XYZ file of C-alpha atoms in Angstrom:
727
model
C -35.486 63.622 18.100
C -33.313 61.250 16.122
C -35.235 58.226 17.435
C -38.560 59.920 16.543
C -37.317 60.573 12.987
C -36.178 56.968 12.617
C -39.512 55.705 13.911
C -41.337 57.984 11.487
C -39.256 56.726 8.571
C -39.925 53.130 9.630
C -43.636 53.890 9.837
C -43.600 55.408 6.346
C -41.602 52.436 5.021
C -44.018 49.991 6.658
C -47.033 51.823 5.201
C -45.425 51.877 1.767
C -44.647 48.157 2.015
C -48.230 47.404 3.042
C -49.477 49.514 0.131
C -47.222 47.645 -2.292
C -48.400 44.303 -0.927
C -52.015 45.422 -1.261
C -51.456 46.559 -4.847
C -49.706 43.261 -5.597
C -52.591 41.304 -4.105
C -55.113 43.326 -6.112
C -53.139 42.850 -9.318
C -52.774 39.130 -8.585
C -56.506 38.847 -7.938
C -57.230 40.708 -11.159
C -54.872 38.384 -13.019
C -56.620 35.365 -11.549
C -60.010 36.786 -12.477
C -59.175 37.518 -16.112
C -59.712 34.947 -18.828
C -57.388 34.495 -21.780
C -58.629 36.957 -24.400
C -56.211 36.078 -27.216
C -55.956 32.278 -27.295
C -54.158 32.286 -30.661
C -51.152 33.783 -28.870
C -50.767 30.505 -26.978
C -50.907 28.221 -30.025
C -47.611 26.526 -30.834
C -48.062 24.383 -33.969
C -44.707 22.685 -33.351
C -46.190 20.599 -30.523
C -46.169 16.964 -31.593
C -43.500 17.388 -34.287
C -40.483 16.286 -32.203
C -39.409 12.663 -31.567
C -39.281 10.636 -28.373
C -35.696 9.605 -27.670
C -35.522 8.527 -24.013
C -35.828 4.716 -23.715
C -36.935 5.041 -20.079
C -39.894 7.160 -21.142
C -40.617 5.217 -24.329
C -40.660 1.938 -22.365
C -38.044 0.147 -24.460
C -34.937 0.804 -26.528
C -36.138 1.400 -30.105
C -34.500 -0.752 -32.770
C -31.961 1.070 -34.885
C -33.609 3.366 -37.409
C -36.945 3.624 -35.562
C -38.358 7.067 -34.975
C -40.832 6.579 -32.140
C -44.154 8.259 -32.913
C -44.496 11.297 -30.684
C -47.303 13.294 -32.237
C -46.825 13.100 -36.005
C -48.256 16.571 -36.409
C -47.367 19.304 -38.886
C -46.508 22.968 -38.178
C -47.953 24.547 -41.308
C -50.925 26.840 -41.893
C -54.549 25.701 -42.027
C -58.071 26.620 -40.917
C -60.537 24.483 -38.933
C -61.523 21.375 -40.948
C -60.171 22.960 -44.110
C -59.296 21.452 -47.476
C -55.812 23.015 -47.410
C -53.025 22.256 -44.939
C -49.976 24.158 -46.223
C -46.900 22.839 -44.457
C -43.183 22.226 -45.008
C -42.056 18.715 -45.842
C -38.689 17.435 -44.637
C -39.109 13.729 -45.392
C -41.433 11.913 -47.776
C -43.112 8.757 -46.528
C -43.095 10.000 -42.947
C -46.092 10.509 -40.663
C -46.819 14.155 -41.346
C -44.004 14.888 -43.789
C -42.299 17.136 -41.226
C -39.906 15.873 -38.571
C -38.646 18.501 -36.155
C -35.076 17.225 -35.968
C -34.547 17.388 -39.749
C -32.329 20.149 -41.066
C -33.529 20.433 -44.677
C -36.825 21.418 -46.284
C -37.826 19.673 -49.524
C -40.925 21.693 -50.326
C -44.262 23.026 -49.101
C -47.227 20.698 -49.548
C -50.946 21.480 -49.449
C -52.752 18.561 -47.776
C -51.962 16.830 -44.499
C -53.412 14.600 -41.793
C -50.342 13.354 -39.977
C -50.890 9.769 -41.112
C -48.374 8.762 -43.824
C -50.549 9.962 -46.664
C -51.545 13.125 -48.534
C -48.831 15.865 -48.667
C -49.933 16.791 -52.180
C -48.462 19.332 -54.624
C -44.998 20.105 -53.231
C -43.802 23.590 -54.216
C -40.392 25.107 -53.423
C -38.856 28.480 -54.354
C -35.258 27.958 -55.482
C -32.336 29.959 -56.804
C -32.024 30.550 -60.539
C -29.119 28.127 -61.059
C -30.176 25.511 -58.504
C -29.973 21.868 -59.556
C -31.460 18.592 -58.374
C -31.815 17.243 -55.750
C -33.772 20.327 -54.686
C -33.725 21.059 -50.954
C -32.499 23.716 -48.587
C -31.062 23.812 -45.114
C -32.699 26.060 -42.529
C -32.058 27.226 -38.986
C -34.593 26.753 -36.206
C -34.195 30.363 -35.078
C -35.423 31.449 -38.516
C -38.534 29.245 -38.411
C -41.831 30.422 -36.881
C -45.397 29.150 -36.801
C -48.681 30.332 -35.358
C -52.375 29.696 -35.932
C -52.859 29.999 -39.703
C -49.257 31.007 -40.481
C -45.808 29.493 -41.083
C -42.497 31.099 -42.040
C -38.918 29.949 -42.584
C -35.724 31.232 -44.213
C -34.193 28.819 -46.755
C -30.433 29.200 -46.399
C -29.385 27.597 -49.675
C -31.773 29.620 -51.838
C -31.622 32.814 -49.751
C -35.361 33.313 -49.554
C -37.810 33.899 -46.747
C -40.956 31.823 -47.212
C -44.257 32.776 -45.587
C -47.507 30.870 -46.044
C -51.104 31.281 -44.922
C -54.405 29.769 -46.021
C -58.143 29.972 -46.506
C -60.449 26.942 -46.522
C -59.589 25.884 -50.075
C -56.615 28.020 -51.063
C -53.041 28.683 -50.042
C -50.964 31.851 -50.218
C -47.152 31.703 -50.539
C -44.996 34.812 -50.153
C -41.325 34.606 -51.181
C -38.891 37.378 -50.261
C -35.565 36.758 -52.003
C -32.343 38.418 -50.891
C -31.525 39.551 -54.439
C -33.414 40.960 -57.410
C -32.355 38.255 -59.850
C -34.633 35.924 -61.739
C -35.757 32.953 -59.688
C -37.246 29.531 -60.156
C -40.119 27.752 -58.481
C -40.113 23.966 -58.289
C -43.348 22.003 -58.687
C -42.170 18.608 -57.412
C -45.247 16.817 -58.697
C -43.690 13.358 -58.910
C -43.650 13.209 -55.123
C -46.129 13.063 -52.248
C -46.391 10.992 -49.072
C -47.978 8.213 -51.155
C -46.770 6.991 -54.539
C -47.758 9.439 -57.271
C -49.659 7.692 -60.068
C -50.050 10.640 -62.430
C -49.650 14.411 -62.664
C -50.056 17.250 -65.124
C -49.120 20.908 -65.214
C -49.851 23.437 -67.944
C -49.451 27.180 -68.326
C -52.765 28.963 -68.900
C -51.591 32.597 -68.989
C -48.622 34.925 -68.399
C -48.927 34.398 -64.658
C -51.205 31.356 -64.302
C -51.007 27.562 -64.341
C -53.231 24.626 -63.569
C -52.923 20.876 -63.214
C -53.527 17.879 -60.992
C -51.725 15.231 -58.965
C -53.134 11.748 -58.351
C -52.106 9.410 -55.527
C -54.245 6.304 -55.148
C -57.849 7.417 -54.676
C -56.988 11.101 -54.323
C -56.936 13.274 -57.420
C -56.184 16.859 -56.435
C -56.662 19.629 -58.974
C -55.018 23.005 -58.546
C -54.981 26.460 -60.057
C -52.060 28.850 -59.537
C -51.742 32.608 -59.883
C -48.322 34.314 -59.619
C -47.448 37.950 -59.036
C -44.683 37.807 -61.684
C -44.734 36.652 -65.277
C -43.438 33.216 -66.220
C -40.417 33.302 -68.528
C -40.287 29.568 -69.093
C -41.945 26.353 -67.920
C -39.677 23.296 -68.020
C -40.976 19.771 -67.379
C -38.598 16.916 -66.561
C -39.968 13.360 -66.914
C -43.550 14.647 -67.032
C -46.344 12.520 -65.575
C -43.937 10.137 -63.799
C -43.026 9.631 -60.171
C -39.510 10.881 -60.963
C -40.719 13.998 -62.706
C -40.953 17.661 -61.783
C -41.522 21.070 -63.314
C -39.544 24.316 -63.029
C -40.925 27.812 -63.488
C -38.476 30.532 -64.384
C -39.759 33.944 -63.309
C -38.708 37.350 -64.527
C -36.490 39.333 -62.173
C -38.288 41.563 -59.696
C -37.292 43.601 -56.639
C -40.635 42.836 -54.988
C -41.608 39.740 -52.996
C -43.095 37.037 -55.197
C -46.572 35.805 -54.322
C -47.978 32.446 -55.354
C -51.685 31.831 -54.774
C -53.040 28.327 -55.241
C -56.593 27.004 -55.130
C -57.354 23.312 -54.640
C -60.292 21.153 -55.679
C -61.066 17.439 -55.706
C -63.467 18.032 -58.616
C -61.768 20.057 -61.372
C -59.186 22.683 -62.209
C -62.037 25.086 -63.016
C -63.385 24.664 -59.485
C -59.884 25.132 -58.082
C -59.693 28.430 -59.957
C -63.073 29.508 -58.604
C -62.076 28.524 -55.059
C -58.970 30.684 -55.399
C -60.825 33.682 -56.772
C -63.650 33.528 -54.250
C -61.475 33.016 -51.176
C -58.326 35.023 -51.958
C -58.803 36.934 -55.193
C -56.831 40.191 -55.003
C -56.400 40.207 -51.224
C -52.861 40.893 -50.002
C -51.004 38.324 -47.935
C -51.423 40.042 -44.583
C -55.181 40.387 -45.001
C -55.506 36.642 -45.607
C -53.207 35.946 -42.667
C -55.220 38.165 -40.321
C -58.477 36.562 -41.460
C -57.038 33.119 -40.691
C -55.999 34.254 -37.234
C -59.436 35.768 -36.619
C -61.108 32.504 -37.638
C -58.968 30.545 -35.204
C -59.553 33.087 -32.442
C -63.325 32.652 -32.779
C -63.066 28.856 -32.428
C -60.475 28.778 -29.657
C -62.338 31.421 -27.632
C -65.216 29.003 -27.139
C -63.202 27.625 -24.218
C -61.514 30.249 -22.048
C -59.170 29.545 -19.171
C -57.884 31.605 -16.296
C -54.754 30.822 -14.295
C -52.444 27.908 -14.893
C -48.839 28.123 -16.034
C -47.603 29.444 -19.355
C -46.856 25.862 -20.443
C -50.335 24.669 -19.459
C -52.025 27.447 -21.438
C -49.776 26.754 -24.416
C -50.487 23.028 -24.299
C -54.210 23.659 -23.832
C -54.711 25.996 -26.778
C -52.248 24.138 -28.999
C -54.181 20.936 -28.253
C -57.510 22.624 -28.954
C -56.051 24.001 -32.216
C -54.892 20.520 -33.207
C -58.242 18.962 -32.257
C -60.133 21.072 -34.794
C -58.266 20.175 -38.007
C -59.624 16.794 -39.176
C -61.842 15.650 -40.934
C -60.965 17.791 -43.932
C -63.286 19.603 -46.337
C -63.642 18.082 -49.792
C -66.436 20.136 -51.399
C -65.823 23.324 -53.342
C -67.047 26.895 -52.976
C -69.862 26.117 -55.410
C -70.909 23.055 -53.376
C -69.641 20.407 -55.779
C -67.759 17.327 -54.603
C -66.660 13.993 -56.005
C -68.490 11.172 -54.233
C -67.224 7.707 -53.299
C -68.171 6.390 -56.765
C -66.257 9.160 -58.547
C -69.376 11.093 -59.594
C -69.512 14.871 -59.235
C -72.395 15.833 -56.963
C -73.873 18.931 -55.359
C -76.309 18.045 -52.570
C -76.456 21.186 -50.473
C -74.057 20.206 -47.686
C -70.318 20.448 -47.222
C -68.598 17.161 -47.983
C -65.790 15.933 -45.693
C -63.294 13.096 -45.413
C -64.098 10.262 -43.021
C -63.276 10.947 -39.380
C -60.614 8.777 -37.753
C -63.375 7.078 -35.807
C -61.397 4.389 -33.951
C -59.231 7.089 -32.416
C -61.417 10.148 -32.165
C -64.960 9.015 -31.261
C -63.767 8.982 -27.638
C -63.262 12.717 -27.261
C -62.228 14.712 -30.320
C -65.522 14.227 -32.174
C -67.382 15.161 -29.001
C -65.342 18.364 -28.869
C -66.092 19.027 -32.542
C -69.810 18.493 -31.896
C -69.734 21.004 -29.040
C -67.754 23.700 -30.818
C -68.761 23.196 -34.475
C -72.193 21.514 -34.600
C -72.917 22.562 -38.208
C -69.644 21.008 -39.410
C -70.425 17.868 -37.396
C -73.786 17.419 -39.099
C -72.198 17.798 -42.528
C -69.538 15.219 -41.627
C -72.255 12.726 -40.679
C -74.187 13.485 -43.886
C -70.948 12.837 -45.788
C -70.673 9.427 -44.096
C -74.292 8.698 -45.038
C -73.605 9.659 -48.637
C -70.596 7.318 -48.773
C -72.666 4.491 -47.324
C -75.571 4.894 -49.719
C -74.388 2.375 -52.299
C -73.260 -0.363 -49.901
C -75.927 0.216 -47.258
C -73.268 0.315 -44.525
C -71.997 3.453 -42.809
C -68.209 3.688 -43.130
C -65.985 3.279 -40.133
C -62.267 3.755 -39.637
C -59.685 1.064 -38.908
C -61.451 -0.921 -36.163
C -64.782 -1.110 -34.377
C -67.986 0.548 -35.549
C -67.632 3.891 -33.848
C -69.830 5.803 -36.237
C -72.538 4.561 -33.838
C -71.433 6.591 -30.789
C -70.494 9.511 -33.063
C -73.938 9.765 -34.637
C -75.732 9.046 -31.367
C -73.933 11.734 -29.378
C -74.401 14.285 -32.165
C -78.141 13.599 -32.430
C -78.416 13.761 -28.652
C -76.852 17.218 -28.742
C -79.599 18.434 -31.034
C -77.531 18.332 -34.215
C -80.064 17.602 -36.937
C -78.562 18.823 -40.229
C -78.248 15.229 -41.419
C -80.695 12.474 -42.364
C -80.959 10.664 -39.038
C -83.308 7.974 -40.375
C -80.883 7.087 -43.154
C -77.995 7.142 -40.696
C -79.890 4.802 -38.378
C -80.744 2.452 -41.229
C -77.081 2.162 -42.219
C -75.942 1.711 -38.609
C -78.460 -1.104 -38.135
C -77.004 -2.789 -41.202
C -73.563 -2.410 -39.641
C -74.783 -4.053 -36.443
C -76.683 -6.975 -37.960
C -75.410 -7.792 -41.447
C -72.263 -9.657 -42.432
C -70.034 -8.242 -45.163
C -70.048 -4.644 -44.048
C -68.439 -2.467 -41.441
C -68.261 -5.070 -38.662
C -66.115 -8.106 -39.533
C -67.215 -11.376 -37.863
C -70.582 -9.886 -36.889
C -72.353 -13.223 -37.451
C -70.091 -14.958 -34.934
C -70.545 -12.070 -32.518
C -74.349 -12.310 -32.742
C -74.329 -16.115 -32.427
C -71.824 -16.505 -29.592
C -71.729 -13.101 -27.931
C -67.991 -12.841 -28.555
C -65.464 -13.047 -31.375
C -62.917 -15.841 -31.146
C -59.293 -16.045 -32.199
C -57.478 -19.090 -33.593
C -55.154 -21.220 -31.498
C -51.739 -19.943 -32.579
C -48.548 -21.525 -31.349
C -46.082 -18.911 -30.105
C -47.991 -15.816 -31.263
C -45.981 -12.622 -31.648
C -46.695 -8.892 -31.871
C -47.570 -8.984 -35.564
C -49.582 -12.233 -35.596
C -52.545 -11.737 -37.945
C -55.882 -12.805 -36.490
C -59.262 -11.312 -35.489
C -58.333 -9.148 -32.488
C -61.395 -10.820 -30.999
C -61.271 -9.348 -27.497
C -60.950 -5.773 -28.740
C -63.717 -6.305 -31.296
C -66.042 -7.843 -28.724
C -65.522 -4.960 -26.298
C -65.877 -2.322 -28.997
C -68.927 -3.903 -30.619
C -70.544 -4.104 -27.170
C -70.042 -0.374 -26.728
C -71.234 0.324 -30.281
C -74.341 -1.765 -29.561
C -75.008 0.261 -26.449
C -74.605 3.506 -28.404
C -76.951 2.344 -31.137
C -79.501 1.214 -28.535
C -79.702 4.829 -27.335
C -80.354 6.050 -30.873
C -82.961 3.294 -31.349
C -84.657 4.428 -28.159
C -84.622 8.065 -29.274
C -86.232 7.011 -32.575
C -88.849 4.846 -30.801
C -87.557 1.537 -32.155
C -88.147 -0.452 -28.965
C -87.328 -3.892 -30.370
C -83.867 -2.965 -31.573
C -83.278 -0.831 -28.483
C -83.856 -3.851 -26.220
C -81.847 -6.269 -28.353
C -78.871 -3.924 -28.673
C -78.953 -3.068 -24.975
C -78.758 -6.788 -24.199
C -75.844 -7.203 -26.621
C -74.072 -4.333 -24.850
C -73.441 -6.794 -21.987
C -71.306 -9.001 -24.242
C -68.171 -7.567 -22.665
C -68.800 -10.037 -19.842
C -68.253 -12.926 -22.248
C -64.523 -12.233 -22.567
C -63.935 -11.490 -18.875
C -61.909 -14.179 -17.123
C -63.080 -14.351 -13.484
C -59.870 -16.106 -12.435
C -57.329 -13.613 -13.808
C -59.700 -10.603 -13.954
C -58.552 -9.851 -17.500
C -60.459 -9.499 -20.729
C -59.044 -12.609 -22.372
C -59.111 -14.175 -25.805
C -61.302 -17.191 -26.507
C -61.135 -20.036 -28.987
C -64.146 -20.853 -31.148
C -65.356 -23.430 -28.601
C -65.527 -20.761 -25.888
C -62.465 -21.832 -23.909
C -59.881 -19.232 -22.966
C -56.693 -19.095 -25.014
C -53.735 -20.600 -23.195
C -50.883 -20.001 -22.516
C -51.722 -16.404 -21.694
C -49.366 -13.487 -21.078
C -51.331 -10.399 -20.007
C -48.341 -8.110 -20.539
C -47.559 -9.063 -24.128
C -48.793 -6.568 -26.772
C -50.410 -7.602 -30.045
C -51.478 -5.719 -33.133
C -54.273 -8.100 -34.144
C -54.192 -11.224 -32.004
C -56.805 -11.077 -29.245
C -56.143 -7.340 -28.880
C -55.843 -4.404 -31.255
C -52.609 -2.487 -30.594
C -52.720 -3.383 -26.911
C -52.169 -6.018 -24.268
C -54.670 -7.466 -21.791
C -53.974 -4.827 -19.162
C -54.790 -1.995 -21.540
C -58.247 -3.184 -22.622
C -59.489 -4.808 -19.420
C -61.082 -1.616 -18.084
C -62.824 -0.640 -21.327
C -66.519 -0.776 -20.468
C -67.374 2.946 -20.601
C -71.129 2.320 -20.711
C -71.284 -0.016 -17.720
C -68.409 0.632 -15.355
C -70.496 -0.386 -12.359
C -71.174 -3.669 -14.115
C -67.452 -4.148 -14.658
C -66.732 -3.490 -10.986
C -69.432 -6.041 -10.165
C -67.474 -8.764 -11.971
C -64.798 -8.543 -9.269
C -65.157 -10.191 -5.835
C -65.179 -6.738 -4.219
C -64.484 -3.072 -4.858
C -61.151 -3.598 -3.105
C -60.216 -6.284 -5.631
C -61.102 -3.930 -8.490
C -59.045 -1.162 -6.882
C -56.025 -3.426 -6.475
C -56.234 -4.494 -10.115
C -56.506 -0.875 -11.232
C -53.581 0.093 -9.012
C -51.501 -2.576 -10.716
C -52.346 -1.168 -14.155
C -50.511 2.014 -13.225
C -47.686 0.481 -11.166
C -46.631 -2.833 -12.747
C -43.535 -1.918 -14.800
C -43.587 -2.325 -18.559
C -41.307 -5.079 -19.812
C -38.720 -3.341 -22.054
C -38.469 -6.515 -24.153
C -42.060 -5.988 -25.342
C -41.809 -3.744 -28.389
C -44.696 -2.512 -30.517
C -43.952 0.658 -32.416
C -47.099 2.638 -31.660
C -47.460 1.374 -28.093
C -45.230 3.651 -26.031
C -45.250 6.167 -23.201
C -46.173 4.013 -20.209
C -47.301 4.591 -16.648
C -46.954 1.048 -15.398
C -48.825 -1.067 -17.944
C -51.047 1.866 -18.886
C -50.100 3.297 -22.286
C -50.916 6.936 -22.877
C -49.181 6.847 -26.253
C -52.065 4.926 -27.856
C -55.845 5.091 -27.527
C -57.231 1.741 -26.294
C -56.915 2.525 -22.568
C -57.471 6.290 -22.480
C -60.586 5.851 -20.334
C -58.799 3.850 -17.627
C -57.479 6.800 -15.554
C -61.092 7.727 -14.734
C -62.051 4.257 -13.484
C -61.425 5.017 -9.786
C -64.535 7.203 -9.834
C -66.660 4.058 -9.912
C -65.394 2.952 -6.517
C -65.882 6.488 -5.177
C -62.191 7.378 -5.137
C -61.924 10.337 -7.528
C -58.742 11.503 -5.804
C -56.890 8.443 -7.117
C -58.062 9.177 -10.660
C -57.032 12.803 -10.216
C -53.525 11.745 -9.221
C -53.159 9.773 -12.457
C -54.783 12.463 -14.613
C -52.515 15.171 -13.185
C -49.463 13.016 -13.787
C -50.432 12.457 -17.421
C -51.184 16.137 -18.034
C -47.904 17.173 -16.446
C -45.493 14.579 -17.795
C -46.897 13.075 -21.024
C -47.378 16.215 -23.156
C -44.703 18.684 -24.166
C -41.935 16.232 -23.296
C -38.386 15.547 -24.403
C -35.405 17.912 -24.810
C -37.427 20.310 -26.997
C -40.550 20.196 -24.829
C -42.516 19.493 -28.038
C -43.004 15.713 -28.102
C -46.146 13.787 -27.177
C -46.087 10.374 -25.514
C -47.489 8.890 -28.723
C -49.216 9.664 -32.006
C -51.829 12.427 -31.945
C -54.048 10.392 -34.298
C -55.941 13.232 -35.957
C -56.416 15.087 -32.675
C -57.461 12.336 -30.238
C -54.518 12.774 -27.890
C -54.893 16.552 -28.097
C -58.598 16.341 -27.298
C -57.831 14.132 -24.277
C -55.677 16.970 -22.960
C -58.353 19.610 -23.627
C -61.062 17.711 -21.764
C -58.902 16.456 -18.894
C -57.255 19.848 -18.349
C -60.636 21.612 -18.355
C -62.194 19.231 -15.818
C -64.753 17.453 -18.015
C -64.364 14.121 -19.808
C -66.884 12.306 -22.075
C -66.217 8.835 -20.661
C -69.161 7.360 -22.589
C -69.631 9.759 -25.527
C -72.995 8.315 -26.563
C -74.490 9.187 -23.171
C -73.827 12.923 -23.613
C -72.630 13.339 -20.068
C -69.282 14.412 -18.699
C -67.296 13.053 -15.782
C -66.156 15.980 -13.621
C -62.553 16.215 -12.479
C -60.387 19.085 -11.289
C -59.095 21.391 -14.031
C -55.471 22.503 -14.077
C -56.715 26.103 -14.330
C -58.309 28.320 -11.682
C -61.369 28.735 -13.863
C -62.640 27.403 -17.167
C -65.484 28.889 -19.192
C -67.250 27.107 -22.029
C -68.961 29.582 -24.360
C -71.532 27.425 -26.134
C -74.495 28.999 -27.874
C -75.986 31.931 -25.939
C -74.878 30.720 -22.526
C -71.584 30.220 -20.763
C -70.730 27.376 -18.417
C -68.126 28.288 -15.811
C -66.065 25.858 -13.747
C -64.372 27.133 -10.592
C -62.447 25.389 -7.861
C -62.518 26.299 -4.196
C -59.169 25.489 -2.564
C -55.849 24.163 -3.808
C -56.148 20.474 -2.910
C -56.469 17.925 -5.708
C -58.995 15.823 -3.778
C -62.488 16.408 -5.136
C -65.147 16.182 -2.417
C -68.255 17.984 -3.680
C -69.681 19.288 -6.956
C -72.237 22.094 -6.952
C -74.159 23.121 -10.045
C -75.840 26.508 -9.731
C -75.658 26.226 -5.955
C -77.072 22.705 -5.669
C -74.938 19.726 -4.704
C -74.843 17.034 -7.387
C -75.466 13.411 -6.550
C -72.526 11.762 -8.282
C -69.749 12.977 -10.519
C -71.443 13.654 -13.861
C -73.056 16.650 -15.532
C -75.117 16.160 -18.650
C -75.338 17.905 -21.999
C -78.442 19.847 -21.037
C -76.728 21.353 -17.981
C -73.676 22.236 -20.035
C -75.778 24.034 -22.650
C -78.015 25.789 -20.123
C -74.869 27.289 -18.666
C -74.287 28.423 -15.142
C -71.700 27.738 -12.472
C -70.037 24.455 -11.623
C -68.248 24.845 -8.300
C -65.758 22.171 -7.294
C -65.101 21.871 -3.577
C -61.968 20.058 -2.495
C -60.693 18.618 0.729
């Protein structure tokens, strides 16, 4: 009887265990099947704010006093492509004004890009008897940030600061520990650039207005306070050493400060404030900001993956959608490039960071915010109207792939004929966007001078980088010419797109600088980085695989596919020389530099010798080890550059990459998530992986096996299922 009872208990225990396992399996399956429904919960705006400190990871020992660029992002509140970026500043003249390791806050500024500029209109709540220099210590445990919100407790002034934003206005909420009278500092003599002029005047019991000018930026503002102003003091007004202090009447309630911005007038700033915030309470504005971000971030949903991967994914997507920045007001007015106030029926934006972001971030913007993209292009057209040339950014002529890919996606809320006219001028006329274009047209390459003992900062033409980039820009423009039925230019530009071959050295298999007579520059060190000599912020290794429009042609320049593979292997395995130091070239995998843009296409190059598994190995390594790094887990391997590095993560982690943006097709790789769903227009495009291997063997779109590794824009927009079969 005893044995029967024991057996019965064992049977019950076994059944219960099986039931628990079944429930666990069901719950696990349900978890795997569910997509992230609240992506804003995974946004951590502190990503990219921390420094890189490990010389082994950086690639060299930084000289004393160097802070290696590891994101240069800001943690403050903003909306997608907004005018206002309301963020704490801890150091003026720094990349984004905020450096994670700093222990003091100097103020809260209202514009930001993460690029050593902007950071306009610093405001700081201070204690009644506080004196200069104005700043407060803070503790990291009392600092929080989320999509559209930032908060910190200022220890020295005993006040909790909370901020949120609309497109053109900011909302500060100050909760002081006591009920005494308090001051608010307007530190208008300071910004990330030298301040040329500023003004502030009281316009009512609780209102002020003014402006701050730094270089070409003149930012007007209008302020409304919840408490009456007792006194307005101005110290050294209208100078770069000046500031203003508001003394407020004592109040037991939190103090609110609402501020509208405008690049046109104080009157427009006031209207922006009234239309976008008006009498709304802080929490309503905060919730609206969060809802706005949720709508954008939900356009890409993921299922599975680790907590860190989801956080990096949605934080990167959040960061990708912040620049260019809005510059037109609620009433449609903006100040054009000539300083004239205009109203032309579209939203006016700053220039995109085209050298960095044409690769991926502007493609992402075009997919998720097509209306904004069209207005950005129309803004570029407007700026180019007087000169006849479409503006670019920093290097290359990458407005060409930007406009071409947008038009190819069906984005038409811009004057495509005018855009094309300006881009043709860029491609054919000297004195505009493309330096040395006459030499490029005549010779098919851009030369560099013969410099004895060149060094990192040698000033020259960066001829190899320009030749490669112009060749890609020519290819991009040839596609637009073809779409607009301009056959003559289409053929000529397509022929010029082969100019990359003119700087390829068949002996060394490097893209190599040439002298004006066409001979290769010698001596030649392929590992040495330059800012402007032969290469732009790169060495020979890092640009020698940049032919995104003709990778098969590049492979064909080698004696065999095996020779190409060996060269590519060496890119990722040949150790970086720690004696080679260039500040923004850091974060290496062999000679490959993920911390800067020029070689970001190289990890995908194995696809063109039919070895996607080798690309996947590199991509996975970069996703795993080159984002969210360092002791804080918040550093990037290099500067985010207005969202380019973030967008690389978004595309690579989701399993699609726009290797040649102008072609409007996407190279398929394996996502880090179980499933990814793109919600574009009325249809959704779902990516699923069968199996756990990282070796891609077959791609099926809506049940049919694809020939090759690309899907195109039409397939993406039609929606359906992309099934990835692995080994």
